Amino acid sequence: MTAASFDRVAVLGVGAMGKHIAYRAYAAGHHLTVADVGRDSIDRVREWILATGEQKGIAAAPSRISTHVSTSNEPLSEPQDLVIEALPENRELKTATLQRVNDTQPDTAILASNTSSLDIRDLARAVDKRPGRVVGLHFFNPASVMKLVEIPRMPGMAEATLTDLAELMSGWGMVPLLCPPEPGYIVNRVARPFYLEAQRVLEETDLTATEIDTLVREDLGFPWGPLEVTDFVGHDVNLAVSTYAWEIAGRDPRLEPTQAQRTLVDAGSYGRKSQRGFYRYNADGHKIADAVDLERLDAARGSVITNVAERVAVQVISEAIAMTVRDGVGRETIDTAMKLGANWPTGPFEMLDSMQAEHVIATLTALQQRTPGERYRIEPELATAGHGPH
């Protein structure tokens, strides 16, 4: 199978994520099959793909889009070269669906899952033990705009398959990055402390959500603060991903979910979609933010405990350094992944270059004195992180 051989592409599950993946395939010239459980939703997605293509100068080609209403016995009706599963993050649902796809698609077809929070290796083994039959293609929402796609190196997977997938994604206008197969891959794993440390500041200090997000935006240059992001994503989803990442990492204290978020989820305060999370929202989904006192912000910057931007930065840097050691991922790859996949203005190693290792170590030391244990441990390679793998 070569990149040129992926003529027929199916996207199974065309919700918020899947429809944008489907658009990428259509825009790249493939014969596309969109498949889901509801006829109305499939038809709406088909029309959206055609209309979006025309808006971007692509002549409408309705004959290149087939539709299929999926059932448990027949998730797809036609043979494909590549099937991309974009179903909800439910292990049982994904496994059962891919098993049926595996049984009904030709042996030459490659089956790709969009999951990043589940262990793609376990999913692949449960579906088909042949290396390279089930792979990962992790897109970012909305995939029609976000260019990064993470491609995990699966055990036993042929380099030719990786090359073919990377070439295919490049042909779709994407930026493919090869990554380790551990859950979370690069972006979601390195991003965990960005959310978690901000939540810990909320728990431990009298700073408001508005103040915390303002400090991160102003001092690190992020377009959104971490508490705003989790409200937008949904705390039920974010907590589930954080909990799984924590468990997979052997309950690493740096990645431990916070009681603040558990309390929100227990109360059904999932964020914007429920009109209450770290912020309150009106019926139109607009955030109701508190006023910001500039003097309070300046005072917060003067203490290691309330300097939320530095606390977030040093924990993100630590997790990125751990990934270079544990998984051999280069620092430039990590920085690129975070900027393209999470829309960060700077990557963790760019933060390190700006802050300097000595200051990062001093900050972690002060935090560790206040909270003894492994949460604020200093990675041994921190002092030489600038010389790590590229």
mmCIF file of C-alpha atoms in Angstrom:
data_model
loop_
_atom_site.group_PDB
_atom_site.id
_atom_site.type_symbol
_atom_site.label_atom_id
_atom_site.label_comp_id
_atom_site.label_asym_id
_atom_site.label_seq_id
_atom_site.Cartn_x
_atom_site.Cartn_y
_atom_site.Cartn_z
ATOM 1 C CA MET A 1 0.000 0.000 0.000
ATOM 2 C CA THR A 2 1.397 3.386 -0.982
ATOM 3 C CA ALA A 3 0.030 6.852 -0.330
ATOM 4 C CA ALA A 4 -1.238 6.987 -3.892
ATOM 5 C CA SER A 5 -3.237 3.797 -3.267
ATOM 6 C CA PHE A 6 -5.555 5.373 -0.698
ATOM 7 C CA ASP A 7 -8.220 6.111 -3.270
ATOM 8 C CA ARG A 8 -11.278 5.194 -1.194
ATOM 9 C CA VAL A 9 -11.469 6.677 2.286
ATOM 10 C CA ALA A 10 -14.294 6.199 4.784
ATOM 11 C CA VAL A 11 -14.885 8.216 7.934
ATOM 12 C CA LEU A 12 -16.911 6.309 10.477
ATOM 13 C CA GLY A 13 -18.615 8.708 12.876
ATOM 14 C CA VAL A 14 -19.149 12.192 11.440
ATOM 15 C CA GLY A 15 -19.876 14.270 14.514
ATOM 16 C CA ALA A 16 -18.007 17.434 15.453
ATOM 17 C CA MET A 17 -14.609 15.861 14.780
ATOM 18 C CA GLY A 18 -15.419 13.332 12.084
ATOM 19 C CA LYS A 19 -17.067 15.722 9.668
ATOM 20 C CA HIS A 20 -13.934 17.868 9.527
ATOM 21 C CA ILE A 21 -11.751 14.811 8.926
ATOM 22 C CA ALA A 22 -14.147 13.814 6.160
ATOM 23 C CA TYR A 23 -13.822 17.259 4.610
ATOM 24 C CA ARG A 24 -10.033 16.905 4.521
ATOM 25 C CA ALA A 25 -10.364 13.626 2.606
ATOM 26 C CA TYR A 26 -12.867 15.103 0.163
ATOM 27 C CA ALA A 27 -10.775 18.225 -0.416
ATOM 28 C CA ALA A 28 -7.742 16.023 -1.166
ATOM 29 C CA GLY A 29 -9.652 14.313 -3.993
ATOM 30 C CA HIS A 30 -10.506 10.919 -2.513
ATOM 31 C CA HIS A 31 -13.710 9.036 -3.043
ATOM 32 C CA LEU A 32 -15.225 9.564 0.388
ATOM 33 C CA THR A 33 -17.745 7.529 2.345
ATOM 34 C CA VAL A 34 -19.356 9.190 5.356
ATOM 35 C CA ALA A 35 -20.932 6.718 7.744
ATOM 36 C CA ASP A 36 -22.914 7.194 10.940
ATOM 37 C CA VAL A 37 -26.019 5.868 12.636
ATOM 38 C CA GLY A 38 -28.429 8.629 11.554
ATOM 39 C CA ARG A 39 -29.554 9.358 8.000
ATOM 40 C CA ASP A 40 -30.379 13.007 8.694
ATOM 41 C CA SER A 41 -26.994 13.756 10.238
ATOM 42 C CA ILE A 42 -25.171 12.032 7.383
ATOM 43 C CA ASP A 43 -27.055 14.033 4.772
ATOM 44 C CA ARG A 44 -26.366 17.287 6.614
ATOM 45 C CA VAL A 45 -22.656 16.489 6.785
ATOM 46 C CA ARG A 46 -22.569 15.636 3.083
ATOM 47 C CA GLU A 47 -24.139 18.976 2.186
ATOM 48 C CA TRP A 48 -21.797 20.795 4.577
ATOM 49 C CA ILE A 49 -18.755 19.176 2.961
ATOM 50 C CA LEU A 50 -19.880 20.148 -0.527
ATOM 51 C CA ALA A 51 -20.751 23.709 0.505
ATOM 52 C CA THR A 52 -17.492 24.175 2.426
ATOM 53 C CA GLY A 53 -15.518 22.930 -0.542
ATOM 54 C CA GLU A 54 -17.242 25.373 -2.896
ATOM 55 C CA GLN A 55 -16.565 28.246 -0.473
ATOM 56 C CA LYS A 56 -12.874 27.319 -0.638
ATOM 57 C CA GLY A 57 -12.793 27.091 -4.420
ATOM 58 C CA ILE A 58 -13.259 23.335 -4.836
ATOM 59 C CA ALA A 59 -15.695 22.496 -7.634
ATOM 60 C CA ALA A 60 -18.550 20.440 -6.212
ATOM 61 C CA ALA A 61 -18.134 16.725 -6.870
ATOM 62 C CA PRO A 62 -21.135 15.043 -5.228
ATOM 63 C CA SER A 63 -20.341 11.784 -7.027
ATOM 64 C CA ARG A 64 -17.206 11.480 -4.870
ATOM 65 C CA ILE A 65 -19.215 11.319 -1.632
ATOM 66 C CA SER A 66 -21.080 8.165 -0.690
ATOM 67 C CA THR A 67 -23.159 7.796 2.446
ATOM 68 C CA HIS A 68 -23.939 4.815 4.638
ATOM 69 C CA VAL A 69 -26.189 4.403 7.649
ATOM 70 C CA SER A 70 -24.146 2.222 9.988
ATOM 71 C CA THR A 71 -25.520 -0.729 11.901
ATOM 72 C CA SER A 72 -23.726 -3.023 14.320
ATOM 73 C CA ASN A 73 -23.616 -5.704 11.616
ATOM 74 C CA GLU A 74 -22.722 -3.407 8.738
ATOM 75 C CA PRO A 75 -20.735 -0.325 9.826
ATOM 76 C CA LEU A 76 -19.660 0.123 6.180
ATOM 77 C CA SER A 77 -21.128 -1.267 2.984
ATOM 78 C CA GLU A 78 -18.312 -0.777 0.453
ATOM 79 C CA PRO A 79 -14.661 -1.875 0.452
ATOM 80 C CA GLN A 80 -12.232 0.881 1.429
ATOM 81 C CA ASP A 81 -8.502 1.547 1.329
ATOM 82 C CA LEU A 82 -8.520 3.531 4.572
ATOM 83 C CA VAL A 83 -11.167 3.639 7.295
ATOM 84 C CA ILE A 84 -10.882 6.389 9.907
ATOM 85 C CA GLU A 85 -12.910 5.795 13.057
ATOM 86 C CA ALA A 86 -13.977 9.020 14.798
ATOM 87 C CA LEU A 87 -16.518 7.675 17.291
ATOM 88 C CA PRO A 88 -16.964 8.940 20.887
ATOM 89 C CA GLU A 89 -14.131 8.084 23.307
ATOM 90 C CA ASN A 90 -15.693 4.857 24.527
ATOM 91 C CA ARG A 91 -13.446 1.815 24.568
ATOM 92 C CA GLU A 92 -16.227 -0.744 24.163
ATOM 93 C CA LEU A 93 -17.889 1.149 21.315
ATOM 94 C CA LYS A 94 -14.662 1.654 19.405
ATOM 95 C CA THR A 95 -13.506 -1.923 19.905
ATOM 96 C CA ALA A 96 -16.784 -3.530 18.853
ATOM 97 C CA THR A 97 -17.146 -1.282 15.807
ATOM 98 C CA LEU A 98 -13.592 -1.766 14.612
ATOM 99 C CA GLN A 99 -13.833 -5.518 15.114
ATOM 100 C CA ARG A 100 -16.817 -5.592 12.786
ATOM 101 C CA VAL A 101 -15.063 -3.315 10.287
ATOM 102 C CA ASN A 102 -12.059 -5.632 10.447
ATOM 103 C CA ASP A 103 -14.261 -8.618 9.662
ATOM 104 C CA THR A 104 -15.951 -6.985 6.672
ATOM 105 C CA GLN A 105 -13.203 -4.924 5.012
ATOM 106 C CA PRO A 106 -10.555 -6.364 2.662
ATOM 107 C CA ASP A 107 -7.220 -7.379 4.127
ATOM 108 C CA THR A 108 -5.528 -4.545 2.250
ATOM 109 C CA ALA A 109 -7.532 -1.849 4.077
ATOM 110 C CA ILE A 110 -5.903 0.093 6.889
ATOM 111 C CA LEU A 111 -8.100 0.853 9.892
ATOM 112 C CA ALA A 112 -7.245 4.046 11.771
ATOM 113 C CA SER A 113 -8.606 5.283 15.083
ATOM 114 C CA ASN A 114 -8.700 8.952 16.013
ATOM 115 C CA THR A 115 -8.359 8.156 19.711
ATOM 116 C CA SER A 116 -5.520 9.598 21.782
ATOM 117 C CA SER A 117 -6.761 9.060 25.324
ATOM 118 C CA LEU A 118 -7.250 5.298 24.929
ATOM 119 C CA ASP A 119 -4.288 2.978 24.500
ATOM 120 C CA ILE A 120 -4.090 2.470 20.742
ATOM 121 C CA ARG A 121 -1.954 -0.652 21.241
ATOM 122 C CA ASP A 122 -4.635 -2.385 23.322
ATOM 123 C CA LEU A 123 -7.302 -1.319 20.834
ATOM 124 C CA ALA A 124 -5.288 -2.676 17.924
ATOM 125 C CA ARG A 125 -4.612 -6.020 19.635
ATOM 126 C CA ALA A 126 -8.303 -6.427 20.455
ATOM 127 C CA VAL A 127 -9.272 -5.831 16.831
ATOM 128 C CA ASP A 128 -6.504 -7.568 14.834
ATOM 129 C CA LYS A 129 -3.097 -8.743 15.995
ATOM 130 C CA ARG A 130 -1.452 -8.143 12.614
ATOM 131 C CA PRO A 131 0.942 -5.168 12.947
ATOM 132 C CA GLY A 132 -0.108 -2.277 10.751
ATOM 133 C CA ARG A 133 -3.732 -3.333 10.287
ATOM 134 C CA VAL A 134 -5.002 -0.971 13.013
ATOM 135 C CA VAL A 135 -3.172 2.344 13.386
ATOM 136 C CA GLY A 136 -3.638 5.715 15.009
ATOM 137 C CA LEU A 137 -4.353 9.006 13.263
ATOM 138 C CA HIS A 138 -5.014 11.662 15.876
ATOM 139 C CA PHE A 139 -6.515 14.859 14.479
ATOM 140 C CA PHE A 140 -7.302 18.057 16.362
ATOM 141 C CA ASN A 141 -10.605 19.864 16.377
ATOM 142 C CA PRO A 142 -11.567 21.319 13.959
ATOM 143 C CA ALA A 143 -9.532 19.087 11.677
ATOM 144 C CA SER A 144 -10.423 21.165 8.617
ATOM 145 C CA VAL A 145 -8.429 24.038 10.181
ATOM 146 C CA MET A 146 -5.947 22.454 12.622
ATOM 147 C CA LYS A 147 -2.996 21.070 10.689
ATOM 148 C CA LEU A 148 -1.362 18.700 13.151
ATOM 149 C CA VAL A 149 -1.978 14.962 13.017
ATOM 150 C CA GLU A 150 -0.173 12.630 15.429
ATOM 151 C CA ILE A 151 0.767 9.206 14.072
ATOM 152 C CA PRO A 152 1.833 6.741 16.787
ATOM 153 C CA ARG A 153 4.597 4.252 16.084
ATOM 154 C CA MET A 154 2.799 0.982 16.718
ATOM 155 C CA PRO A 155 4.726 -2.132 17.829
ATOM 156 C CA GLY A 156 5.859 -4.114 14.800
ATOM 157 C CA MET A 157 4.494 -1.528 12.380
ATOM 158 C CA ALA A 158 6.412 -1.374 9.106
ATOM 159 C CA GLU A 159 8.283 1.848 8.392
ATOM 160 C CA ALA A 160 6.677 1.804 4.940
ATOM 161 C CA THR A 161 3.231 2.048 6.519
ATOM 162 C CA LEU A 162 4.304 5.009 8.637
ATOM 163 C CA THR A 163 5.789 6.666 5.578
ATOM 164 C CA ASP A 164 2.641 6.067 3.533
ATOM 165 C CA LEU A 165 0.410 7.525 6.235
ATOM 166 C CA ALA A 166 2.673 10.546 6.718
ATOM 167 C CA GLU A 167 2.732 11.172 2.959
ATOM 168 C CA LEU A 168 -1.041 10.840 2.811
ATOM 169 C CA MET A 169 -1.528 13.353 5.618
ATOM 170 C CA SER A 170 0.917 15.752 3.978
ATOM 171 C CA GLY A 171 -1.177 15.459 0.835
ATOM 172 C CA TRP A 172 -4.175 16.519 2.879
ATOM 173 C CA GLY A 173 -2.370 19.703 3.852
ATOM 174 C CA MET A 174 -1.609 18.358 7.329
ATOM 175 C CA VAL A 175 1.603 18.319 9.349
ATOM 176 C CA PRO A 176 2.196 14.680 10.400
ATOM 177 C CA LEU A 177 4.284 14.020 13.502
ATOM 178 C CA LEU A 178 5.377 10.532 14.463
ATOM 179 C CA CYS A 179 4.972 9.954 18.181
ATOM 180 C CA PRO A 180 5.163 7.245 20.855
ATOM 181 C CA PRO A 181 2.027 5.091 21.208
ATOM 182 C CA GLU A 182 1.482 5.833 24.910
ATOM 183 C CA PRO A 183 -1.984 7.292 25.628
ATOM 184 C CA GLY A 184 -2.123 11.034 25.183
ATOM 185 C CA TYR A 185 0.658 10.883 22.572
ATOM 186 C CA ILE A 186 2.520 14.205 22.708
ATOM 187 C CA VAL A 187 -0.043 16.997 22.907
ATOM 188 C CA ASN A 188 -2.541 15.653 25.408
ATOM 189 C CA ARG A 189 0.175 14.290 27.686
ATOM 190 C CA VAL A 190 2.286 17.451 27.800
ATOM 191 C CA ALA A 191 -0.833 19.624 28.132
ATOM 192 C CA ARG A 192 -2.052 17.905 31.329
ATOM 193 C CA PRO A 193 -0.029 20.112 33.729
ATOM 194 C CA PHE A 194 -1.243 23.229 31.904
ATOM 195 C CA TYR A 195 -4.753 22.504 33.158
ATOM 196 C CA LEU A 196 -3.921 20.784 36.421
ATOM 197 C CA GLU A 197 -1.537 23.347 37.870
ATOM 198 C CA ALA A 198 -3.962 26.200 37.202
ATOM 199 C CA GLN A 199 -6.661 24.230 39.008
ATOM 200 C CA ARG A 200 -4.325 23.698 41.964
ATOM 201 C CA VAL A 201 -3.716 27.445 42.196
ATOM 202 C CA LEU A 202 -7.487 27.913 42.294
ATOM 203 C CA GLU A 203 -7.691 25.372 45.139
ATOM 204 C CA GLU A 204 -4.767 26.726 47.146
ATOM 205 C CA THR A 205 -5.121 30.515 46.848
ATOM 206 C CA ASP A 206 -7.768 33.232 46.828
ATOM 207 C CA LEU A 207 -7.203 33.996 43.143
ATOM 208 C CA THR A 208 -10.333 33.832 41.007
ATOM 209 C CA ALA A 209 -10.680 31.908 37.755
ATOM 210 C CA THR A 210 -10.625 35.195 35.878
ATOM 211 C CA GLU A 211 -7.402 36.279 37.590
ATOM 212 C CA ILE A 212 -5.701 32.931 36.971
ATOM 213 C CA ASP A 213 -6.573 32.895 33.283
ATOM 214 C CA THR A 214 -5.608 36.552 32.896
ATOM 215 C CA LEU A 215 -2.186 35.899 34.409
ATOM 216 C CA VAL A 216 -1.564 32.963 32.073
ATOM 217 C CA ARG A 217 -2.727 34.905 29.021
ATOM 218 C CA GLU A 218 -0.709 38.012 29.848
ATOM 219 C CA ASP A 219 2.482 36.372 31.123
ATOM 220 C CA LEU A 220 2.729 33.397 28.753
ATOM 221 C CA GLY A 221 0.932 34.853 25.749
ATOM 222 C CA PHE A 222 -1.722 32.148 25.528
ATOM 223 C CA PRO A 223 -4.940 33.116 23.697
ATOM 224 C CA TRP A 224 -7.049 31.255 26.296
ATOM 225 C CA GLY A 225 -6.399 30.540 29.940
ATOM 226 C CA PRO A 226 -6.366 26.921 31.174
ATOM 227 C CA LEU A 227 -9.615 27.240 33.137
ATOM 228 C CA GLU A 228 -11.384 28.731 30.124
ATOM 229 C CA VAL A 229 -10.188 25.828 27.997
ATOM 230 C CA THR A 230 -11.473 23.148 30.362
ATOM 231 C CA ASP A 231 -14.826 24.932 30.622
ATOM 232 C CA PHE A 232 -14.980 24.912 26.821
ATOM 233 C CA VAL A 233 -13.941 21.270 26.421
ATOM 234 C CA GLY A 234 -16.218 20.099 29.244
ATOM 235 C CA HIS A 235 -15.085 18.985 32.682
ATOM 236 C CA ASP A 236 -16.618 15.549 32.279
ATOM 237 C CA VAL A 237 -14.432 14.973 29.207
ATOM 238 C CA ASN A 238 -11.323 16.690 30.591
ATOM 239 C CA LEU A 239 -11.496 14.870 33.931
ATOM 240 C CA ALA A 240 -11.925 11.509 32.199
ATOM 241 C CA VAL A 241 -8.845 12.125 30.032
ATOM 242 C CA SER A 242 -6.818 13.396 33.001
ATOM 243 C CA THR A 243 -7.800 10.417 35.147
ATOM 244 C CA TYR A 244 -6.857 7.933 32.445
ATOM 245 C CA ALA A 245 -3.523 9.675 31.799
ATOM 246 C CA TRP A 246 -2.808 9.632 35.545
ATOM 247 C CA GLU A 247 -3.600 5.920 35.835
ATOM 248 C CA ILE A 248 -1.518 5.016 32.771
ATOM 249 C CA ALA A 249 1.388 7.007 34.218
ATOM 250 C CA GLY A 250 1.340 4.946 37.415
ATOM 251 C CA ARG A 251 -0.532 7.680 39.327
ATOM 252 C CA ASP A 252 2.243 10.183 38.830
ATOM 253 C CA PRO A 253 1.542 13.012 41.348
ATOM 254 C CA ARG A 254 2.311 15.624 38.692
ATOM 255 C CA LEU A 255 -0.655 14.346 36.674
ATOM 256 C CA GLU A 256 -3.103 13.705 39.535
ATOM 257 C CA PRO A 257 -6.588 15.127 38.819
ATOM 258 C CA THR A 258 -7.758 17.865 41.165
ATOM 259 C CA GLN A 259 -10.556 17.835 43.693
ATOM 260 C CA ALA A 260 -11.709 21.159 42.255
ATOM 261 C CA GLN A 261 -12.568 19.496 38.953
ATOM 262 C CA ARG A 262 -14.032 16.390 40.578
ATOM 263 C CA THR A 263 -16.370 18.629 42.580
ATOM 264 C CA LEU A 264 -17.576 20.355 39.427
ATOM 265 C CA VAL A 265 -18.240 17.056 37.658
ATOM 266 C CA ASP A 266 -20.053 15.596 40.680
ATOM 267 C CA ALA A 267 -22.310 18.663 40.672
ATOM 268 C CA GLY A 268 -23.018 18.400 36.934
ATOM 269 C CA SER A 269 -21.162 21.668 36.328
ATOM 270 C CA TYR A 270 -19.440 20.657 33.132
ATOM 271 C CA GLY A 271 -18.571 24.128 31.869
ATOM 272 C CA ARG A 272 -20.061 26.093 29.027
ATOM 273 C CA LYS A 273 -22.414 23.321 27.928
ATOM 274 C CA SER A 274 -24.107 23.302 31.354
ATOM 275 C CA GLN A 275 -23.769 27.090 31.868
ATOM 276 C CA ARG A 276 -21.558 26.587 34.921
ATOM 277 C CA GLY A 277 -17.992 25.452 35.452
ATOM 278 C CA PHE A 278 -15.107 27.532 36.717
ATOM 279 C CA TYR A 279 -17.136 30.359 35.178
ATOM 280 C CA ARG A 280 -20.845 30.999 34.755
ATOM 281 C CA TYR A 281 -22.346 31.356 31.265
ATOM 282 C CA ASN A 282 -25.492 32.972 29.941
ATOM 283 C CA ALA A 283 -28.034 31.159 27.788
ATOM 284 C CA ASP A 284 -26.054 32.064 24.638
ATOM 285 C CA GLY A 285 -22.907 30.443 26.014
ATOM 286 C CA HIS A 286 -21.091 33.703 26.698
ATOM 287 C CA LYS A 287 -18.789 33.703 29.705
ATOM 288 C CA ILE A 288 -19.622 35.888 32.695
ATOM 289 C CA ALA A 289 -16.222 36.982 33.972
ATOM 290 C CA ASP A 290 -15.292 38.945 37.072
ATOM 291 C CA ALA A 291 -13.559 42.299 36.947
ATOM 292 C CA VAL A 292 -9.770 42.196 37.178
ATOM 293 C CA ASP A 293 -7.845 44.225 39.753
ATOM 294 C CA LEU A 294 -4.420 45.029 38.311
ATOM 295 C CA GLU A 295 -2.892 45.481 41.750
ATOM 296 C CA ARG A 296 -3.970 41.969 42.742
ATOM 297 C CA LEU A 297 -2.407 40.597 39.564
ATOM 298 C CA ASP A 298 0.882 42.335 40.285
ATOM 299 C CA ALA A 299 0.846 41.053 43.854
ATOM 300 C CA ALA A 300 0.187 37.507 42.613
ATOM 301 C CA ARG A 301 3.277 37.651 40.422
ATOM 302 C CA GLY A 302 5.384 38.378 43.497
ATOM 303 C CA SER A 303 4.863 34.996 45.175
ATOM 304 C CA VAL A 304 5.894 31.578 43.891
ATOM 305 C CA ILE A 305 2.569 30.186 45.158
ATOM 306 C CA THR A 306 0.346 32.641 43.284
ATOM 307 C CA ASN A 307 2.527 33.188 40.209
ATOM 308 C CA VAL A 308 0.330 30.882 38.203
ATOM 309 C CA ALA A 309 2.083 31.465 34.867
ATOM 310 C CA GLU A 310 5.394 30.259 36.257
ATOM 311 C CA ARG A 311 3.792 27.328 38.065
ATOM 312 C CA VAL A 312 2.105 26.202 34.870
ATOM 313 C CA ALA A 313 5.266 26.712 32.823
ATOM 314 C CA VAL A 314 7.647 24.762 35.077
ATOM 315 C CA GLN A 315 5.289 21.776 35.264
ATOM 316 C CA VAL A 316 4.766 21.727 31.501
ATOM 317 C CA ILE A 317 8.527 21.957 31.004
ATOM 318 C CA SER A 318 9.065 19.086 33.442
ATOM 319 C CA GLU A 319 6.581 16.853 31.642
ATOM 320 C CA ALA A 320 8.133 17.667 28.272
ATOM 321 C CA ILE A 321 11.625 16.846 29.560
ATOM 322 C CA ALA A 322 10.327 13.542 30.938
ATOM 323 C CA MET A 323 8.937 12.715 27.500
ATOM 324 C CA THR A 324 12.268 13.310 25.780
ATOM 325 C CA VAL A 325 13.919 10.881 28.208
ATOM 326 C CA ARG A 326 11.155 8.295 28.461
ATOM 327 C CA ASP A 327 10.099 8.215 24.815
ATOM 328 C CA GLY A 328 13.015 9.747 22.951
ATOM 329 C CA VAL A 329 10.885 12.491 21.430
ATOM 330 C CA GLY A 330 12.945 15.477 20.285
ATOM 331 C CA ARG A 331 12.409 18.871 21.882
ATOM 332 C CA GLU A 332 11.663 20.512 18.520
ATOM 333 C CA THR A 333 9.037 17.862 17.806
ATOM 334 C CA ILE A 334 7.371 18.547 21.153
ATOM 335 C CA ASP A 335 7.410 22.307 20.624
ATOM 336 C CA THR A 336 5.939 21.912 17.136
ATOM 337 C CA ALA A 337 3.241 19.560 18.422
ATOM 338 C CA MET A 338 2.143 21.943 21.165
ATOM 339 C CA LYS A 339 2.051 24.957 18.884
ATOM 340 C CA LEU A 340 0.160 23.246 16.070
ATOM 341 C CA GLY A 341 -2.022 20.878 18.101
ATOM 342 C CA ALA A 342 -2.845 23.031 21.133
ATOM 343 C CA ASN A 343 -2.410 26.495 19.605
ATOM 344 C CA TRP A 344 0.253 27.388 22.151
ATOM 345 C CA PRO A 345 2.265 30.498 21.264
ATOM 346 C CA THR A 346 5.471 28.832 22.483
ATOM 347 C CA GLY A 347 6.494 25.258 23.107
ATOM 348 C CA PRO A 348 7.782 23.909 26.441
ATOM 349 C CA PHE A 349 11.426 24.067 25.398
ATOM 350 C CA GLU A 350 11.012 27.591 24.107
ATOM 351 C CA MET A 351 9.609 28.391 27.567
ATOM 352 C CA LEU A 352 12.683 26.747 29.081
ATOM 353 C CA ASP A 353 15.020 28.804 26.912
ATOM 354 C CA SER A 354 13.221 31.956 28.026
ATOM 355 C CA MET A 355 13.022 31.123 31.743
ATOM 356 C CA GLN A 356 16.447 29.433 31.987
ATOM 357 C CA ALA A 357 16.959 26.113 33.732
ATOM 358 C CA GLU A 358 18.260 27.715 36.927
ATOM 359 C CA HIS A 359 15.049 29.661 37.440
ATOM 360 C CA VAL A 360 12.907 26.616 36.650
ATOM 361 C CA ILE A 361 14.842 24.582 39.221
ATOM 362 C CA ALA A 362 14.521 27.351 41.831
ATOM 363 C CA THR A 363 10.766 27.569 41.276
ATOM 364 C CA LEU A 364 10.289 23.809 41.526
ATOM 365 C CA THR A 365 12.439 23.737 44.670
ATOM 366 C CA ALA A 366 10.261 26.368 46.334
ATOM 367 C CA LEU A 367 7.082 24.536 45.346
ATOM 368 C CA GLN A 368 8.497 21.242 46.577
ATOM 369 C CA GLN A 369 9.328 22.773 49.954
ATOM 370 C CA ARG A 370 5.673 23.765 50.291
ATOM 371 C CA THR A 371 4.318 20.484 48.875
ATOM 372 C CA PRO A 372 6.858 17.722 49.581
ATOM 373 C CA GLY A 373 6.837 14.641 47.394
ATOM 374 C CA GLU A 374 7.040 13.894 43.713
ATOM 375 C CA ARG A 375 4.562 16.438 42.334
ATOM 376 C CA TYR A 376 7.224 19.113 41.923
ATOM 377 C CA ARG A 377 10.185 16.810 41.440
ATOM 378 C CA ILE A 378 13.118 18.122 39.473
ATOM 379 C CA GLU A 379 13.822 15.952 36.460
ATOM 380 C CA PRO A 380 17.539 14.986 36.559
ATOM 381 C CA GLU A 381 17.934 16.048 32.941
ATOM 382 C CA LEU A 382 16.589 19.561 33.538
ATOM 383 C CA ALA A 383 19.977 21.177 33.831
ATOM 384 C CA THR A 384 21.045 19.720 30.468
ATOM 385 C CA ALA A 385 17.630 19.768 28.777
ATOM 386 C CA GLY A 386 18.886 22.119 26.112
ATOM 387 C CA HIS A 387 21.160 19.358 24.897
ATOM 388 C CA GLY A 388 18.494 16.647 24.742
ATOM 389 C CA PRO A 389 17.340 14.844 21.578
ATOM 390 C CA HIS A 390 16.244 17.006 18.691
#
